[in-house]
PDB file of C-alpha atoms in Angstrom:
ATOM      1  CA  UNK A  95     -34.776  15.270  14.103  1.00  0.00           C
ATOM      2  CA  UNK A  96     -34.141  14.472  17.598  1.00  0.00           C
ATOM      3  CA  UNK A  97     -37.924  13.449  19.024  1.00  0.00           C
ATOM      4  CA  UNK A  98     -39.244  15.357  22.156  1.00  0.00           C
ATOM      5  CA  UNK A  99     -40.949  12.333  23.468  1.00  0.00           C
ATOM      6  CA  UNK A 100     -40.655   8.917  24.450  1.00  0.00           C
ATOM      7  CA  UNK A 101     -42.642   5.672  25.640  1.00  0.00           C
ATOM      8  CA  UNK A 102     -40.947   3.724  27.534  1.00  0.00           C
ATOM      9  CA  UNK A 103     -42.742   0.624  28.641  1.00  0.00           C
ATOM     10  CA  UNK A 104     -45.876   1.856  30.211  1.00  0.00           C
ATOM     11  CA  UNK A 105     -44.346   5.323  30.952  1.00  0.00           C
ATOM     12  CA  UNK A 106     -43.747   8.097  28.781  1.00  0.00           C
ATOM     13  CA  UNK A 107     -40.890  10.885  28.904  1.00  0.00           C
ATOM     14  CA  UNK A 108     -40.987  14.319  26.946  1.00  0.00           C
ATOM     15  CA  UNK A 109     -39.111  17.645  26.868  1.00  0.00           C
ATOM     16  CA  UNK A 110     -41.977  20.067  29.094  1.00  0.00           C
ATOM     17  CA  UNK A 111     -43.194  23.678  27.607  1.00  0.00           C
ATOM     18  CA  UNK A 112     -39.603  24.823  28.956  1.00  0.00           C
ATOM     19  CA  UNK A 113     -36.590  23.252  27.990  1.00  0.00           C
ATOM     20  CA  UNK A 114     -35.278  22.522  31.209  1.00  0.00           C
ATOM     21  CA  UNK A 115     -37.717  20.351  32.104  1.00  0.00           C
ATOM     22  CA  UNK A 116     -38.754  16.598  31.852  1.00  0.00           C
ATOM     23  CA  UNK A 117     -41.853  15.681  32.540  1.00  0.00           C
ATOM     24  CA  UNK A 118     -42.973  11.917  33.269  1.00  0.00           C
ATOM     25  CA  UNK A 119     -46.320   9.714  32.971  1.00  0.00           C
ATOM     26  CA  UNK A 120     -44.671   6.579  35.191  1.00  0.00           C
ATOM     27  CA  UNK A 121     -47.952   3.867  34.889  1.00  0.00           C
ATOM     28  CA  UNK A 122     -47.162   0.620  36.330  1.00  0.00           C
ATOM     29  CA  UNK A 123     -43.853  -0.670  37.977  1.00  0.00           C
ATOM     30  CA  UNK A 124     -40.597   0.829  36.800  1.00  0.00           C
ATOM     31  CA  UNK A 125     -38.330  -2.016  35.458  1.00  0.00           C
ATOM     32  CA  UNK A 126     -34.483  -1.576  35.685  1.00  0.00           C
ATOM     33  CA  UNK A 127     -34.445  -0.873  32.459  1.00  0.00           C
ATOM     34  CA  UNK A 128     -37.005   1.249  32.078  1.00  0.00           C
ATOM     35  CA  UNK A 129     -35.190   3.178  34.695  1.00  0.00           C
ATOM     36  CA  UNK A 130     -31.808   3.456  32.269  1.00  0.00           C
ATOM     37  CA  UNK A 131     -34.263   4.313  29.272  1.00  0.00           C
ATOM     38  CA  UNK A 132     -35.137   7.530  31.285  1.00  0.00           C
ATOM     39  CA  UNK A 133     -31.523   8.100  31.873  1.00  0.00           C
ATOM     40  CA  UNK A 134     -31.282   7.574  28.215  1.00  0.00           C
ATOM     41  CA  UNK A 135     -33.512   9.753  27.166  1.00  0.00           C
ATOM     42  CA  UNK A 136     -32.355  12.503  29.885  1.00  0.00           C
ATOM     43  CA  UNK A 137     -28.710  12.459  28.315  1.00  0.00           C
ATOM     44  CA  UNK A 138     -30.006  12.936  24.949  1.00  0.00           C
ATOM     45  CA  UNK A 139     -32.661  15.811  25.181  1.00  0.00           C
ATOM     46  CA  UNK A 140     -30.350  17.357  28.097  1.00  0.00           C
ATOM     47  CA  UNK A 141     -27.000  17.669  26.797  1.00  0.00           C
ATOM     48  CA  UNK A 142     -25.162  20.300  27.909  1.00  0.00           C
ATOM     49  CA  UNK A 143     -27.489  21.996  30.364  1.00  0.00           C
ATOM     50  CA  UNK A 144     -26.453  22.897  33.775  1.00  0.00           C
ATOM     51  CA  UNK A 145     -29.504  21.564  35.397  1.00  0.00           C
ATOM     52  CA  UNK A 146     -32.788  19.697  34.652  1.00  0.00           C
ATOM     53  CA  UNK A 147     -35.977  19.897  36.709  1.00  0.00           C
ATOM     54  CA  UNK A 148     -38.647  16.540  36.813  1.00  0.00           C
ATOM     55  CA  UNK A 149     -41.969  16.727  37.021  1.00  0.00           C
ATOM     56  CA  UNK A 150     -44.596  13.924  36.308  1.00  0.00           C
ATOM     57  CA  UNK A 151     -48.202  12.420  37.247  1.00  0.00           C
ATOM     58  CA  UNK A 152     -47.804   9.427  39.549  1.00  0.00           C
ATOM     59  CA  UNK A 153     -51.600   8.398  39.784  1.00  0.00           C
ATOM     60  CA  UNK A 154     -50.775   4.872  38.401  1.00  0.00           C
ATOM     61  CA  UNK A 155     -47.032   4.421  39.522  1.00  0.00           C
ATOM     62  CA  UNK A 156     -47.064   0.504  40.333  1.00  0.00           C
ATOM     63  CA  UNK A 157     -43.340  -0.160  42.030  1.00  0.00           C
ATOM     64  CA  UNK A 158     -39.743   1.291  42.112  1.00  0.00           C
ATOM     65  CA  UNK A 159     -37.989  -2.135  42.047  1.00  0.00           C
ATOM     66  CA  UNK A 160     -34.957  -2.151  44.371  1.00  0.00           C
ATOM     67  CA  UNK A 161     -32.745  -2.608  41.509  1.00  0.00           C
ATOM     68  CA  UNK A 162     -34.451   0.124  39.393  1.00  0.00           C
ATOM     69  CA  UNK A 163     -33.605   2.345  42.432  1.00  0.00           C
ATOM     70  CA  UNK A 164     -30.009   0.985  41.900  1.00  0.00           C
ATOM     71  CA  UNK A 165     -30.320   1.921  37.760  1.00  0.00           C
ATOM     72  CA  UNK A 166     -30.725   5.518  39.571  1.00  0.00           C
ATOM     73  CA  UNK A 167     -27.580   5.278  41.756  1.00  0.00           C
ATOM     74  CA  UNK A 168     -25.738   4.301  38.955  1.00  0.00           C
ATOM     75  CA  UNK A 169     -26.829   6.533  35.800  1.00  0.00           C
ATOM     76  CA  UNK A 170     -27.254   9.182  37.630  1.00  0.00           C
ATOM     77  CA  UNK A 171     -23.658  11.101  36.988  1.00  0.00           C
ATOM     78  CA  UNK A 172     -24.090  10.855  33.484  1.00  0.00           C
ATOM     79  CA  UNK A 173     -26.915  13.151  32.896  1.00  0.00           C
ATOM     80  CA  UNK A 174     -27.306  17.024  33.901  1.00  0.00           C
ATOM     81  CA  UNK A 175     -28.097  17.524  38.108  1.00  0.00           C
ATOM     82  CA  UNK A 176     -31.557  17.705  38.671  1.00  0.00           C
ATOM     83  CA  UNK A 177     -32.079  20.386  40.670  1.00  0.00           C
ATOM     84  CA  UNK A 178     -35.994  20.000  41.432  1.00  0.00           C
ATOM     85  CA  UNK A 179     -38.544  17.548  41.212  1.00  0.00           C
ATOM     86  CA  UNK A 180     -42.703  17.788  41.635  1.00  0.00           C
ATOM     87  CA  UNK A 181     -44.926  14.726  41.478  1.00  0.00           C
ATOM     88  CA  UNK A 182     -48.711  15.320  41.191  1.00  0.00           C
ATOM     89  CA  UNK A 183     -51.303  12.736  41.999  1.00  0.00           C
ATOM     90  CA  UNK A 184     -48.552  10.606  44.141  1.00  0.00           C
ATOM     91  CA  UNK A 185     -49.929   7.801  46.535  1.00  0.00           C
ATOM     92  CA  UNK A 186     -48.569   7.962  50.103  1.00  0.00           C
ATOM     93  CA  UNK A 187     -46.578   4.723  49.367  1.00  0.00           C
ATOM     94  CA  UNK A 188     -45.667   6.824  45.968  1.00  0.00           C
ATOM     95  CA  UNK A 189     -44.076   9.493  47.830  1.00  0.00           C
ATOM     96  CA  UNK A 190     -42.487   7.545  50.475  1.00  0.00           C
ATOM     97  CA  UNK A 191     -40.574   5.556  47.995  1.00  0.00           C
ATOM     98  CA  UNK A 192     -39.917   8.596  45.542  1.00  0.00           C
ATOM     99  CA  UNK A 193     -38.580  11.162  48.639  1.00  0.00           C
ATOM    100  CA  UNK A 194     -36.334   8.021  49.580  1.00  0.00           C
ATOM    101  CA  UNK A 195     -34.909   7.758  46.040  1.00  0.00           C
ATOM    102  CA  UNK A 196     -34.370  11.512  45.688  1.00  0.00           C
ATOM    103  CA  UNK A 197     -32.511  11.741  48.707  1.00  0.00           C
ATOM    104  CA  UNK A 198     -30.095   9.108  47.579  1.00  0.00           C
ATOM    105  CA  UNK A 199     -29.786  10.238  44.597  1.00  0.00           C
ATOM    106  CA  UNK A 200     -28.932  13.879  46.749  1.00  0.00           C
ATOM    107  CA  UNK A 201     -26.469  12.578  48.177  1.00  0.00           C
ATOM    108  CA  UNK A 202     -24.879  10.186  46.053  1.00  0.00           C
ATOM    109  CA  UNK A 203     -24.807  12.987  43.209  1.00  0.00           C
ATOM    110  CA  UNK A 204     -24.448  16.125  45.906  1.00  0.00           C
ATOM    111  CA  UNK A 205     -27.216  17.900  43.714  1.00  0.00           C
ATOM    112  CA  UNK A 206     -28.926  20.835  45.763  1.00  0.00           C
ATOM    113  CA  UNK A 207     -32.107  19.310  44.818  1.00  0.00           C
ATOM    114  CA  UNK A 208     -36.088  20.267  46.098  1.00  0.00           C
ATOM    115  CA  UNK A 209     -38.591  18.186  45.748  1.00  0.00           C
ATOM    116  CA  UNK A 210     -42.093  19.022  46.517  1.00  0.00           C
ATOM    117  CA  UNK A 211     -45.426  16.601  45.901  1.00  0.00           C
ATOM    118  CA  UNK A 212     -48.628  18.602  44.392  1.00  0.00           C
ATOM    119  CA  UNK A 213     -51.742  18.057  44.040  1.00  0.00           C
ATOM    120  CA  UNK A 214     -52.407  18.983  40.322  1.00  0.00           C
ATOM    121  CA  UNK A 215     -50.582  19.340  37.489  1.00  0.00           C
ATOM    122  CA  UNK A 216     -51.564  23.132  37.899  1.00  0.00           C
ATOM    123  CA  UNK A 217     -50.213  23.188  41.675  1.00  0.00           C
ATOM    124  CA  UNK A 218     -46.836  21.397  39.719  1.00  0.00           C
ATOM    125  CA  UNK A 219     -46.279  23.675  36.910  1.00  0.00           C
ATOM    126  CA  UNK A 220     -46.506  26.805  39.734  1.00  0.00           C
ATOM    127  CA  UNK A 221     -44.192  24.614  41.735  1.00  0.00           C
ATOM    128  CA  UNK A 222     -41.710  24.509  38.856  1.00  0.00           C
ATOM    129  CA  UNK A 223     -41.892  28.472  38.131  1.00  0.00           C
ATOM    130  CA  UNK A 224     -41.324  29.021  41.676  1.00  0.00           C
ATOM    131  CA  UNK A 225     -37.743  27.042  41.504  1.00  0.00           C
ATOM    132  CA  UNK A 226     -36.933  28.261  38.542  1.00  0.00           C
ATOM    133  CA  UNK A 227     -36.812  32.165  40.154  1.00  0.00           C
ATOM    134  CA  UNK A 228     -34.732  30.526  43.115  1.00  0.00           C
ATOM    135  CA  UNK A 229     -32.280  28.878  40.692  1.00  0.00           C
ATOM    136  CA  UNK A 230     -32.013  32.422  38.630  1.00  0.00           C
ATOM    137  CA  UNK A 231     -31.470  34.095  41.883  1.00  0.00           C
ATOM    138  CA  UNK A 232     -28.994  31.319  42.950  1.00  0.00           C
ATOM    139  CA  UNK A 233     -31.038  29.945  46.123  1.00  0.00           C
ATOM    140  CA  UNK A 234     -30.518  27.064  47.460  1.00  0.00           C
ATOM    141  CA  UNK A 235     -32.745  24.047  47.873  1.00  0.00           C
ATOM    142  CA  UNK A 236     -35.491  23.701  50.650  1.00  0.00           C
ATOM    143  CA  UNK A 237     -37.364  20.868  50.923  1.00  0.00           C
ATOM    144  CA  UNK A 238     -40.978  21.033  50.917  1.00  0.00           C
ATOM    145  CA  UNK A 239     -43.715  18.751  52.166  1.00  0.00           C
TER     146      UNK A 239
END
């Protein structure tokens, strides 16, 4: 039985309420390999979608090392595009660093990814029914504040 959630370090990854979605508790610093566990993890649960959308609480995100960002770069053909991402409870420094990443990862992947950063887990899950309509109705990506 293939399980719908993982710890990984600190952090924990699971399959959301939908199955096109992977949702993230990221507590502390992200180690490089932390960051290929997620990838990990992603190519397992998402095989054979067309698209995967990321949400997760960031309230005690430590640090995106620079070569974690790098374990991004590299894994990130390998797993489905991600075609929308919502942080709740992100620090400034949080967000800088996360809307950075994302936009590499953009462009090195050319994924028509949104991103958005919410308040609540509430304001996330709206967030992620919203995008879900624009993907169905095949809209493109705007990125929100």
């Amino acid at each position: 039985m293939i399980e719908h959630a993982q710890r990984i370090g600190r952090h924990t990854a699971r399959v959301g309420e939908h199955d096109d979605t992977l949702e993230l508790t990221l507590r502390g610093d992200v180690a490089p390999d932390e960051a290929k566990q997620v990838f990990d993890f992603m190519a397992s649960r998402f095989a054979g979608r067309s698209y995967v959308l990321v949400t997760g609480d960031m309230s005690e995100l430590g640090h995106i090392l620079a070569e974690s960002r790098r374990v991004v770069m590299r894994e990130a053909r390998r797993v489905p595009q991600i075609r929308g991402l919502v942080y709740y409870r992100a620090s400034f420094g949080a967000r800088v660093i996360s809307d950075l990443v994302v936009r590499a990862y953009a462009f090195a992947t050319g994924a028509d990814l949104a991103i958005h950063f919410a308040e609540d887990e509430a304001e996330a899950r709206a967030w992620l029914a919203m995008r879900r309509e624009q993907l169905a109705a095949g809209e493109h990506a705007a990125v929100s504040p």
